[in-house]
Short mmCIF file of C-alpha atoms in Angstrom, two decimals:
data_model
loop_
_atom_site.label_atom_id
_atom_site.label_comp_id
_atom_site.label_asym_id
_atom_site.label_seq_id
_atom_site.Cartn_x
_atom_site.Cartn_y
_atom_site.Cartn_z
CA MET A 142 -9.62 2.34 12.23
CA GLY A 143 -13.30 1.68 11.59
CA PHE A 144 -15.54 2.97 8.83
CA ALA A 145 -18.62 3.70 10.94
CA ASP A 146 -19.18 7.18 9.49
CA ARG A 147 -18.37 6.25 5.92
CA VAL A 148 -20.49 5.44 2.89
CA ALA A 149 -18.94 3.32 0.14
CA ILE A 150 -20.00 2.34 -3.36
CA VAL A 151 -18.34 -0.85 -4.54
CA THR A 152 -19.06 -1.57 -8.19
CA GLY A 153 -19.27 -5.17 -9.30
CA SER A 154 -19.67 -6.25 -5.71
CA ALA A 155 -22.10 -9.14 -5.95
CA SER A 156 -19.24 -11.62 -6.34
CA GLY A 157 -15.47 -12.13 -6.18
CA ILE A 158 -13.10 -9.35 -5.16
CA GLY A 159 -15.85 -6.73 -5.11
CA ARG A 160 -18.03 -8.78 -2.81
CA GLN A 161 -15.20 -9.48 -0.38
CA THR A 162 -14.26 -5.79 -0.36
CA ALA A 163 -17.86 -4.79 0.32
CA LEU A 164 -18.03 -7.39 3.09
CA ARG A 165 -14.88 -6.13 4.81
CA LEU A 166 -16.07 -2.52 4.65
CA ALA A 167 -19.55 -3.40 5.90
CA GLU A 168 -18.33 -5.53 8.81
CA ARG A 169 -16.23 -2.57 9.94
CA GLY A 170 -19.21 -0.28 9.99
CA ALA A 171 -19.42 1.36 6.56
CA ALA A 172 -22.73 1.75 4.78
CA VAL A 173 -22.15 -0.05 1.50
CA VAL A 174 -23.82 0.01 -1.90
CA ILE A 175 -23.78 -3.40 -3.59
CA ASN A 176 -23.78 -3.02 -7.36
CA ASP A 177 -23.87 -5.46 -10.25
CA ILE A 178 -25.73 -5.94 -13.52
CA ASP A 179 -27.16 -9.23 -12.22
CA GLY A 180 -30.21 -8.43 -10.10
CA ASP A 181 -30.45 -11.85 -8.44
CA LYS A 182 -26.83 -11.74 -7.33
CA VAL A 183 -27.28 -8.23 -5.93
CA ARG A 184 -30.38 -9.27 -3.97
CA ASN A 185 -28.68 -12.39 -2.59
CA THR A 186 -25.63 -10.45 -1.46
CA VAL A 187 -27.70 -7.69 0.12
CA ASP A 188 -29.91 -10.22 1.94
CA GLU A 189 -26.90 -12.09 3.25
CA PHE A 190 -25.15 -8.94 4.44
CA ARG A 191 -28.29 -7.62 6.11
CA ARG A 192 -28.62 -10.82 8.10
CA ASN A 193 -25.37 -9.76 9.77
CA GLY A 194 -26.93 -6.44 10.68
CA TRP A 195 -24.80 -4.52 8.22
CA ARG A 196 -25.95 -1.32 6.52
CA VAL A 197 -26.22 -2.14 2.82
CA THR A 198 -28.37 -1.39 -0.16
CA GLY A 199 -28.36 -2.87 -3.63
CA VAL A 200 -28.40 -1.05 -6.95
CA VAL A 201 -28.61 -2.95 -10.22
CA SER A 202 -26.85 -0.87 -12.85
CA ASP A 203 -24.43 -1.09 -15.75
CA VAL A 204 -21.44 1.13 -14.94
CA SER A 205 -20.78 1.74 -18.63
CA LYS A 206 -24.12 3.60 -18.97
CA LYS A 207 -24.07 7.18 -17.73
CA ALA A 208 -27.78 7.31 -16.87
CA GLU A 209 -27.57 4.10 -14.84
CA VAL A 210 -24.50 5.36 -12.97
CA GLU A 211 -26.23 8.63 -12.16
CA ASN A 212 -29.21 6.67 -10.89
CA MET A 213 -26.92 4.58 -8.65
CA VAL A 214 -25.37 7.71 -7.18
CA LYS A 215 -28.80 9.31 -6.64
CA GLU A 216 -30.05 6.20 -4.86
CA THR A 217 -26.94 6.22 -2.66
CA ILE A 218 -27.44 9.84 -1.69
CA ASP A 219 -31.17 9.30 -1.10
CA LYS A 220 -30.45 6.33 1.14
CA PHE A 221 -27.26 7.33 2.99
CA GLY A 222 -26.86 11.08 2.34
CA GLN A 223 -23.17 11.05 1.39
CA ILE A 224 -20.46 9.19 -0.55
CA ASP A 225 -16.98 8.92 0.97
CA ILE A 226 -15.46 5.89 -0.73
CA LEU A 227 -15.72 4.72 -4.33
CA ILE A 228 -14.27 1.36 -5.33
CA ASN A 229 -14.23 1.02 -9.11
CA ASN A 230 -14.11 -2.74 -9.29
CA ALA A 231 -16.60 -3.75 -12.00
CA GLY A 232 -14.76 -5.42 -14.83
CA LEU A 233 -14.66 -8.14 -17.41
CA GLU A 234 -12.23 -9.53 -19.93
CA ARG A 235 -12.51 -10.45 -23.58
CA ALA A 236 -9.24 -12.20 -24.37
CA GLY A 237 -7.86 -13.55 -27.61
CA ALA A 238 -5.23 -13.23 -30.29
CA LEU A 239 -5.15 -9.84 -31.93
CA ARG A 240 -6.45 -11.14 -35.27
CA LYS A 241 -9.41 -12.82 -33.57
CA LEU A 242 -10.61 -9.96 -31.41
CA SER A 243 -13.70 -8.14 -32.63
CA GLU A 244 -14.49 -4.47 -32.36
CA SER A 245 -17.18 -5.33 -29.85
CA ASP A 246 -14.64 -7.25 -27.72
CA TRP A 247 -12.57 -4.08 -27.54
CA ASP A 248 -15.52 -1.77 -26.93
CA LEU A 249 -17.09 -3.90 -24.21
CA THR A 250 -13.81 -4.33 -22.32
CA ILE A 251 -12.94 -0.65 -22.47
CA ASP A 252 -16.51 0.41 -21.67
CA VAL A 253 -16.92 -1.64 -18.50
CA ASN A 254 -13.38 -1.49 -17.09
CA LEU A 255 -12.36 2.04 -18.01
CA LYS A 256 -15.35 4.11 -19.05
CA GLY A 257 -17.26 2.68 -16.09
CA ALA A 258 -14.62 3.94 -13.65
CA PHE A 259 -14.64 7.35 -15.34
CA LEU A 260 -18.43 7.65 -15.20
CA CYS A 261 -18.67 6.55 -11.57
CA THR A 262 -15.88 8.90 -10.50
CA GLN A 263 -17.36 11.79 -12.43
CA ALA A 264 -20.75 11.17 -10.84
CA VAL A 265 -19.53 10.93 -7.22
CA HIS A 266 -16.65 13.38 -7.04
CA GLY A 267 -18.85 16.44 -6.54
CA TYR A 268 -20.14 14.99 -3.26
CA MET A 269 -16.58 14.32 -2.17
CA VAL A 270 -15.40 17.81 -3.10
CA GLU A 271 -18.29 19.26 -1.12
CA LYS A 272 -17.17 17.35 2.00
CA LYS A 273 -13.46 17.87 1.26
CA TYR A 274 -12.99 14.16 1.72
CA GLY A 275 -12.87 11.16 -0.57
CA ARG A 276 -11.17 7.86 -1.21
CA ILE A 277 -11.22 6.53 -4.78
CA ILE A 278 -9.75 3.10 -5.37
CA ASN A 279 -9.54 1.67 -8.85
CA ILE A 280 -9.10 -2.07 -9.22
CA SER A 281 -6.71 -2.39 -12.12
CA SER A 282 -4.73 -5.57 -12.78
CA ARG A 283 -1.14 -6.69 -13.00
CA ALA A 284 -2.15 -7.44 -16.59
CA TRP A 285 -1.90 -3.71 -17.37
CA LEU A 286 1.81 -4.42 -17.84
CA GLY A 287 0.80 -6.32 -20.99
CA GLY A 288 0.34 -9.95 -21.94
CA PRO A 289 -0.35 -12.01 -25.05
CA GLY A 290 -4.06 -12.11 -25.89
CA GLN A 291 -4.89 -9.29 -23.53
CA ALA A 292 -4.94 -6.26 -25.82
CA PRO A 293 -8.31 -4.84 -24.72
CA TYR A 294 -7.96 -5.82 -21.06
CA ALA A 295 -4.37 -4.59 -20.65
CA SER A 296 -5.28 -1.33 -22.38
CA ALA A 297 -8.32 -0.77 -20.17
CA LYS A 298 -6.42 -1.58 -16.99
CA ALA A 299 -3.51 0.64 -18.07
CA GLY A 300 -6.06 3.37 -18.65
CA LEU A 301 -7.06 3.08 -14.99
CA VAL A 302 -3.47 3.86 -13.97
CA GLY A 303 -3.52 7.08 -16.01
CA LEU A 304 -6.95 7.93 -14.64
CA THR A 305 -5.75 7.37 -11.07
CA ARG A 306 -2.71 9.62 -11.47
CA THR A 307 -4.85 12.30 -13.11
CA LEU A 308 -7.43 12.19 -10.32
CA THR A 309 -4.60 12.53 -7.80
CA LEU A 310 -3.38 15.72 -9.40
CA GLU A 311 -6.84 17.11 -10.11
CA LEU A 312 -8.68 16.30 -6.88
CA GLY A 313 -5.91 16.14 -4.27
CA ARG A 314 -6.54 19.70 -3.09
CA ASN A 315 -10.04 18.62 -2.02
CA GLY A 316 -8.94 15.97 0.45
CA ILE A 317 -9.55 13.26 -2.11
CA THR A 318 -7.03 10.49 -2.74
CA ALA A 319 -7.03 8.15 -5.73
CA ASN A 320 -5.13 4.89 -5.82
CA CYS A 321 -4.94 1.76 -7.91
CA ILE A 322 -4.65 -1.86 -6.89
CA ALA A 323 -3.22 -4.28 -9.41
CA PRO A 324 -4.13 -7.84 -8.42
CA GLY A 325 -2.28 -10.79 -9.90
CA LEU A 326 -3.58 -14.35 -9.85
CA ILE A 327 -6.57 -14.42 -7.52
CA HIS A 328 -8.82 -17.32 -6.64
CA THR A 329 -12.07 -16.78 -8.54
CA PRO A 330 -14.75 -19.12 -9.96
CA LEU A 331 -12.97 -18.86 -13.33
CA TRP A 332 -9.81 -20.30 -11.78
CA GLU A 333 -11.67 -23.48 -10.82
CA GLU A 334 -12.60 -24.06 -14.45
CA LEU A 335 -8.98 -24.10 -15.64
CA PRO A 336 -7.27 -27.41 -16.50
CA GLU A 337 -4.79 -28.53 -13.83
CA LYS A 338 -1.80 -28.11 -16.14
CA ASP A 339 -2.78 -24.48 -16.82
CA LYS A 340 -3.11 -23.84 -13.10
CA ALA A 341 0.33 -25.32 -12.47
CA PHE A 342 1.86 -23.24 -15.27
CA LEU A 343 0.32 -19.99 -14.00
CA LEU A 344 1.34 -20.67 -10.41
CA SER A 345 4.90 -21.35 -11.55
CA LYS A 346 5.05 -17.68 -12.59
CA VAL A 347 4.20 -16.42 -9.10
CA PRO A 348 7.28 -15.94 -6.89
CA THR A 349 5.39 -16.89 -3.72
CA GLY A 350 4.04 -19.95 -5.54
CA GLN A 351 0.63 -19.14 -4.12
CA LEU A 352 -2.74 -18.21 -5.53
CA GLY A 353 -4.03 -14.96 -4.06
CA LYS A 354 -7.34 -14.65 -2.27
CA ALA A 355 -10.03 -12.04 -2.78
CA ASP A 356 -9.35 -11.01 0.79
CA ASP A 357 -5.73 -10.16 -0.05
CA VAL A 358 -7.09 -7.50 -2.39
CA ALA A 359 -9.76 -6.40 0.08
CA GLU A 360 -7.02 -5.87 2.67
CA ALA A 361 -5.26 -3.46 0.31
CA VAL A 362 -8.53 -1.66 -0.43
CA LEU A 363 -9.10 -1.13 3.29
CA PHE A 364 -5.59 0.26 3.63
CA PHE A 365 -6.19 2.93 0.98
CA ALA A 366 -9.78 3.59 2.11
CA ASP A 367 -8.72 4.35 5.69
CA ASP A 368 -8.90 7.88 7.08
CA ALA A 369 -5.21 7.47 7.95
CA ALA A 370 -4.24 7.10 4.27
CA GLY A 371 -4.78 10.76 3.38
CA PHE A 372 -1.14 11.26 2.34
CA ILE A 373 -1.11 8.27 0.01
CA SER A 374 -2.36 9.06 -3.47
CA GLY A 375 -1.56 8.24 -7.09
CA GLN A 376 -0.21 4.82 -6.22
CA VAL A 377 -0.37 1.47 -7.97
CA LEU A 378 -0.09 -1.32 -5.44
CA TYR A 379 0.37 -4.80 -6.85
CA VAL A 380 -1.20 -7.61 -4.86
CA CYS A 381 0.30 -10.39 -6.88
CA GLY A 382 2.72 -12.49 -4.82
CA GLY A 383 5.63 -10.67 -6.47
CA ARG A 384 4.64 -11.55 -10.04
CA SER A 385 4.88 -7.92 -11.16
CA LEU A 386 8.63 -8.07 -10.52
CA PHE A 387 9.18 -10.56 -13.29
CA SER A 388 6.65 -12.63 -15.18
CA GLY A 389 8.78 -14.15 -17.92
CA MET B 274 -4.63 8.39 13.22
CA ASN B 275 -3.05 11.66 14.20
CA VAL B 276 0.37 12.43 15.61
CA GLU B 277 -0.84 12.44 19.21
CA GLN B 278 -2.20 8.92 18.81
CA ILE B 279 1.10 7.38 17.77
CA GLY B 280 2.35 5.13 20.48
CA ASP B 281 -0.76 5.59 22.58
CA PHE B 282 -0.22 2.53 24.73
CA GLY B 283 -3.65 2.70 26.33
CA ARG B 284 -5.69 2.82 23.12
CA ALA B 285 -7.43 -0.20 21.61
CA ARG B 286 -5.89 -0.85 18.20
CA ALA B 287 -6.95 -2.83 15.18
CA SER B 288 -3.62 -4.65 15.06
CA ASP B 289 -1.75 -6.55 17.70
CA TYR B 290 1.88 -7.58 17.49
CA SER B 291 2.03 -9.62 20.69
CA GLY B 292 4.89 -12.08 20.54
CA GLN B 293 6.44 -10.39 17.51
CA VAL B 294 9.88 -8.80 17.43
CA VAL B 295 10.63 -5.77 15.29
CA LEU B 296 14.12 -4.55 14.54
CA ILE B 297 14.41 -0.93 13.38
CA SER B 298 17.82 -0.10 11.90
CA ASN B 299 17.67 3.56 12.87
CA VAL B 300 15.37 5.11 15.46
CA CYS B 301 17.34 8.32 15.80
CA ASP B 302 15.04 10.31 13.54
CA GLU B 303 11.36 11.14 13.85
CA ILE B 304 10.21 8.42 11.47
CA GLY B 305 12.21 5.62 13.09
CA ALA B 306 11.19 6.70 16.59
CA GLY B 307 7.55 7.02 15.50
CA VAL B 308 7.50 3.52 14.04
CA ALA B 309 9.09 2.16 17.24
CA ARG B 310 6.51 3.88 19.47
CA ASP B 311 3.64 2.69 17.31
CA LEU B 312 4.64 -0.95 17.12
CA ALA B 313 5.57 -1.05 20.81
CA SER B 314 2.15 0.36 21.65
CA MET B 315 0.67 -2.65 19.85
CA ASN B 316 2.70 -5.03 22.03
CA ALA B 317 5.64 -5.73 19.73
CA ILE B 318 9.09 -6.09 21.25
CA VAL B 319 11.12 -3.40 19.49
CA GLY B 320 14.85 -3.56 18.83
CA LEU B 321 16.05 0.03 18.70
CA CYS B 322 19.19 0.59 16.66
CA GLY B 323 21.02 3.87 16.17
CA VAL B 324 24.28 5.75 16.24
CA ASP B 325 23.15 8.46 18.68
CA LYS B 326 23.37 6.72 22.05
CA LYS B 327 21.63 9.54 23.91
CA ALA B 328 18.61 9.56 21.57
CA LEU B 329 18.50 5.78 21.70
CA GLN B 330 18.49 5.70 25.49
CA SER B 331 15.84 8.39 25.68
CA LEU B 332 13.49 6.48 23.37
CA PHE B 333 14.19 3.21 25.18
CA THR B 334 13.31 4.83 28.53
CA GLU B 335 10.17 6.41 27.10
CA ILE B 336 8.86 3.15 25.66
CA THR B 337 9.67 0.99 28.67
CA ASP B 338 8.29 3.59 31.11
CA ARG B 339 5.00 3.39 29.23
CA GLY B 340 4.87 -0.36 29.59
CA GLY B 341 6.37 -1.27 26.23
CA ARG B 342 9.11 -3.80 25.63
CA ALA B 343 12.31 -2.63 23.94
CA ILE B 344 16.01 -3.34 23.58
CA ALA B 345 18.50 -0.53 22.96
CA LEU B 346 21.14 -1.50 20.39
CA PRO B 347 23.81 1.16 19.81
CA ILE B 348 25.49 0.67 16.47
CA SER B 349 28.09 2.68 14.62
CA THR B 350 29.29 0.75 11.58
CA ALA B 351 27.97 -1.70 9.02
CA GLU B 352 30.46 -4.23 10.35
CA ALA B 353 28.77 -4.07 13.76
CA VAL B 354 25.38 -5.08 12.37
CA SER B 355 26.16 -8.78 12.53
CA GLU B 356 27.01 -8.50 16.22
CA VAL B 357 23.84 -6.55 16.98
CA VAL B 358 21.60 -9.01 15.16
CA ASP B 359 23.35 -11.91 16.93
CA ASP B 360 22.65 -10.14 20.20
CA VAL B 361 18.93 -9.88 19.42
CA TYR B 362 18.71 -13.54 18.50
CA THR B 363 20.59 -14.53 21.65
CA ARG B 364 18.27 -12.50 23.86
CA ILE B 365 14.92 -13.00 22.09
CA GLU B 366 15.56 -15.78 19.58
CA ASN B 367 13.59 -14.14 16.85
CA ILE B 368 13.01 -11.21 14.48
CA ASP B 369 9.67 -11.08 12.68
CA ILE B 370 9.85 -7.62 11.16
CA LEU B 371 12.79 -5.54 9.96
CA VAL B 372 12.33 -1.84 9.25
CA ASN B 373 15.33 -0.35 7.47
CA ASN B 374 15.36 3.40 7.97
CA LEU B 375 18.77 4.64 6.87
CA GLY B 376 19.81 7.43 4.58
CA ALA B 377 19.56 11.03 5.77
CA THR B 378 22.02 13.42 4.13
CA ALA B 379 22.55 17.08 3.34
CA ASP B 380 21.87 18.51 -0.14
CA CYS B 381 24.97 18.57 -2.29
CA GLY B 382 25.55 19.23 -5.99
CA ILE B 383 27.97 17.02 -7.89
CA ALA B 384 30.68 19.70 -8.03
CA GLU B 385 30.76 19.91 -4.24
CA LEU B 386 30.35 16.20 -3.61
CA SER B 387 33.68 14.52 -3.02
CA VAL B 388 34.24 10.86 -3.78
CA HIS B 389 34.99 10.38 -0.11
CA ASP B 390 31.66 11.88 0.99
CA PHE B 391 29.79 9.96 -1.69
CA LYS B 392 31.27 6.70 -0.44
CA ASN B 393 30.46 7.60 3.15
CA ASN B 394 26.87 8.22 2.21
CA ILE B 395 26.58 4.95 0.33
CA ASP B 396 28.08 3.21 3.36
CA SER B 397 25.76 4.73 5.93
CA SER B 398 22.59 4.11 3.96
CA LEU B 399 22.96 1.39 1.32
CA VAL B 400 25.74 -0.76 2.77
CA ARG B 401 24.32 -0.63 6.26
CA SER B 402 20.81 -1.48 4.97
CA PHE B 403 22.32 -4.41 3.09
CA ALA B 404 24.12 -5.58 6.23
CA PHE B 405 20.82 -5.68 8.15
CA LEU B 406 19.08 -7.48 5.30
CA ARG B 407 21.85 -10.03 4.96
CA GLU B 408 21.86 -10.90 8.66
CA VAL B 409 18.11 -10.97 9.14
CA VAL B 410 16.92 -12.62 5.92
CA ALA B 411 18.86 -15.82 6.54
CA ARG B 412 17.22 -16.30 9.93
CA MET B 413 13.75 -15.36 8.67
CA ARG B 414 14.15 -17.87 5.87
CA SER B 415 14.86 -20.68 8.28
CA ARG B 416 11.63 -19.88 10.14
CA GLY B 417 9.56 -19.43 6.98
CA TYR B 418 8.23 -16.00 7.94
CA GLY B 419 9.28 -12.38 7.75
CA ARG B 420 8.21 -8.86 6.92
CA ILE B 421 10.82 -6.37 5.70
CA ILE B 422 10.22 -2.73 4.90
CA ASN B 423 12.97 -0.55 3.45
CA ILE B 424 12.27 3.15 3.86
CA THR B 425 13.64 5.46 1.16
CA ASP B 426 12.50 8.79 -0.21
CA LEU B 427 11.42 10.47 -3.44
CA SER B 428 14.98 11.46 -4.25
CA TYR B 429 15.58 7.95 -5.56
CA LEU B 430 13.76 8.99 -8.72
CA GLY B 431 16.40 11.67 -9.22
CA LEU B 432 16.33 15.14 -7.69
CA ALA B 433 18.83 17.95 -8.17
CA LYS B 434 21.53 18.08 -5.50
CA LYS B 435 20.45 14.71 -4.13
CA GLY B 436 22.74 12.54 -6.22
CA ASN B 437 24.28 10.79 -3.23
CA LEU B 438 20.93 9.86 -1.72
CA ALA B 439 19.40 9.08 -5.13
CA ALA B 440 22.18 6.59 -5.82
CA ALA B 441 21.79 4.87 -2.44
CA HIS B 442 18.01 4.76 -2.53
CA ALA B 443 17.76 3.66 -6.16
CA ALA B 444 20.03 0.79 -5.19
CA ILE B 445 17.72 -0.08 -2.30
CA PHE B 446 14.82 -0.14 -4.78
CA GLY B 447 16.64 -2.79 -6.85
CA LEU B 448 17.83 -4.62 -3.78
CA THR B 449 14.27 -4.86 -2.47
CA ARG B 450 13.02 -6.41 -5.69
CA SER B 451 15.90 -8.89 -5.85
CA ILE B 452 15.50 -10.05 -2.29
CA ALA B 453 11.71 -10.22 -2.70
CA LEU B 454 12.14 -12.66 -5.59
CA GLU B 455 14.66 -14.71 -3.63
CA THR B 456 12.61 -14.92 -0.46
CA ALA B 457 9.02 -15.09 -1.76
CA PRO B 458 8.84 -18.90 -1.52
CA ALA B 459 9.99 -18.68 2.11
CA GLY B 460 7.07 -16.61 3.38
CA ILE B 461 9.07 -13.40 3.57
CA THR B 462 7.82 -10.17 2.04
CA VAL B 463 10.16 -7.29 1.20
CA ASN B 464 8.76 -3.91 0.23
CA THR B 465 9.97 -0.34 -0.20
CA LEU B 466 8.23 2.64 1.34
CA VAL B 467 9.10 5.92 -0.34
CA LYS B 468 8.64 9.02 1.79
CA GLY B 469 7.66 12.34 0.31
CA ASP B 470 8.11 15.71 2.01
CA MET B 471 7.80 15.19 5.75
CA SER B 472 7.31 17.65 8.56
CA ALA B 473 10.28 18.08 10.86
CA ALA B 474 10.71 19.66 14.25
CA ASP B 475 13.08 22.26 12.84
CA MET B 476 10.85 23.23 9.89
CA SER B 477 9.31 26.70 10.02
CA VAL B 478 5.60 27.18 9.40
CA SER B 479 6.28 29.28 6.30
CA ASP B 480 8.61 26.64 4.87
CA ALA B 481 6.02 23.95 5.52
CA GLU B 482 3.35 26.02 3.78
CA LYS B 483 5.61 26.66 0.80
CA ILE B 484 6.34 22.94 0.39
CA ALA B 485 2.70 21.95 0.90
CA LYS B 486 1.61 24.14 -2.02
CA ARG B 487 3.35 21.94 -4.56
CA ILE B 488 2.06 18.66 -3.12
CA PRO B 489 -1.18 17.43 -4.74
CA VAL B 490 -2.95 16.89 -1.40
CA LYS B 491 -1.71 20.33 -0.23
CA ARG B 492 -0.07 19.28 2.99
CA ILE B 493 3.22 17.81 4.07
CA GLY B 494 3.54 14.34 5.49
CA THR B 495 3.66 13.27 9.10
CA VAL B 496 5.07 10.36 11.01
CA ALA B 497 1.50 9.02 11.27
CA ASP B 498 1.25 8.82 7.48
CA VAL B 499 4.36 6.65 7.30
CA VAL B 500 3.28 4.55 10.26
CA HIS B 501 0.00 3.69 8.52
CA ALA B 502 1.91 2.21 5.58
CA ILE B 503 4.41 0.41 7.82
CA ASN B 504 1.50 -1.24 9.59
CA PHE B 505 0.11 -2.45 6.28
CA PHE B 506 3.34 -4.05 5.12
CA SER B 507 4.09 -5.47 8.60
CA ALA B 508 0.79 -7.31 8.92
CA LYS B 509 0.54 -11.07 8.68
CA SER B 510 -2.42 -10.51 6.36
CA THR B 511 -0.33 -8.94 3.57
CA ALA B 512 1.55 -12.09 2.55
CA TYR B 513 0.63 -11.58 -1.11
CA VAL B 514 2.26 -8.13 -1.34
CA THR B 515 5.99 -8.34 -1.97
CA GLY B 516 8.65 -6.52 -3.96
CA GLN B 517 6.47 -3.43 -4.14
CA THR B 518 7.25 0.27 -3.98
CA LEU B 519 4.69 2.41 -2.21
CA PHE B 520 5.03 6.17 -2.13
CA VAL B 521 3.75 8.00 0.93
CA CYS B 522 4.08 11.39 -0.63
CA GLY B 523 0.72 13.10 -0.99
CA GLY B 524 0.63 12.29 -4.70
CA MET B 525 4.00 13.88 -5.61
CA SER B 526 5.08 10.67 -7.33
CA ALA B 527 2.48 11.33 -10.03
CA TYR B 528 4.79 14.09 -11.31
CA PHE B 529 7.51 11.52 -12.03
CA SER B 530 7.87 8.79 -14.60
CA MET B 531 9.27 5.55 -13.13
CA SER B 532 6.84 5.79 -10.24
CA VAL B 533 4.40 2.99 -11.07
#
């Protein structure tokens, strides 16, 4: 169950869930493209991964810009010659009460989380169709189910579910699967900045009572990215300690 | 993984279940037998349950002849489940993983479906699944660890002439979520695997081709496809995934509402 013959693009992979996913793919033999808008973070991640002898390259690009996405895909093909796995992970959140959200909050959140996934998928799918093989994994969020203050984010992440199901029906005949992962509370740098009482409140909503790890999500990505997962498509898998069952 | 690789006892595998005990509530179909072979090949001790004693014995012999460890557990009624589970705990003192694989039935429209047959079907799939869950969950809870996978199929979303199975499997969907919420603090995960159209030994090539045409990935499922998902939910590393419904159906679920 290795990935030695596979090439993966992981967007937003210089930190957090994306980085851990890239790491797990690379350590199991995949050639991996590290992408972020922060050049220093991309370089640091690539350097660190290369020290382990892993096959990686870095591409600094904004996934919400078509030209930059096309450049990332061209660089991937130039370097590795194929694209088998696309992890649409790049994302951000602009949260706030409806009356306080600006048009730019909405646009930015939709552009990076949703339009970015569309542009990346559009740019890579031809290579997958050509090979009659592909694994597309969209990192949505449990928040797509809706939450106060999350209008742009929930909408963007819900959009990824519709995109995933559409890709399943449109590309399935070409050996391409598309699946969604919906993480719940995951340990990120942002978590550390929260006041203790907020942490306790959020954890009280998780049935397992635990905070998830980036690796919990990476594990699910590897499951869908595997050659053996060719009959699994159009799915939304929550990695959330059971919080999707009831969050009230 | 392809079909030939399932239960390949000599092959190096990514996972290892040494020291773990798996109870499979029905191994008398291709999926149950495939899961048993696969987990046994990765060093799990497999508890093989089933009504068909001959099929059970044959699988037991096959696994043990290949160096695997298994226990054959003939079972005929939901009432007997308690005894069987007691037997496993007496002999091995543990169950780490429960795979519930109950529910095969013939197609039947509501006009032809008698109340008697409906009840029988609910008994053999839902009630028996519940009996396994009830017996095993309590012991897993006391140990603070468990992995439970309930196998159902797409009919739970509602398919014509599948009312009996839809009712049983929709109930298992709700049961999974309830038990997941109850057991999450105890280190137990409970998930549902929903099968799509699967190949079967008695399926003709033309029938298989006809079915495959309407599946988004243009092929029917195999035991290996299901085994891949069972392995995911059975792993120690998937502690943060519970109460979930995963369709192994080649994308067919995307045609249904209620499938996310």
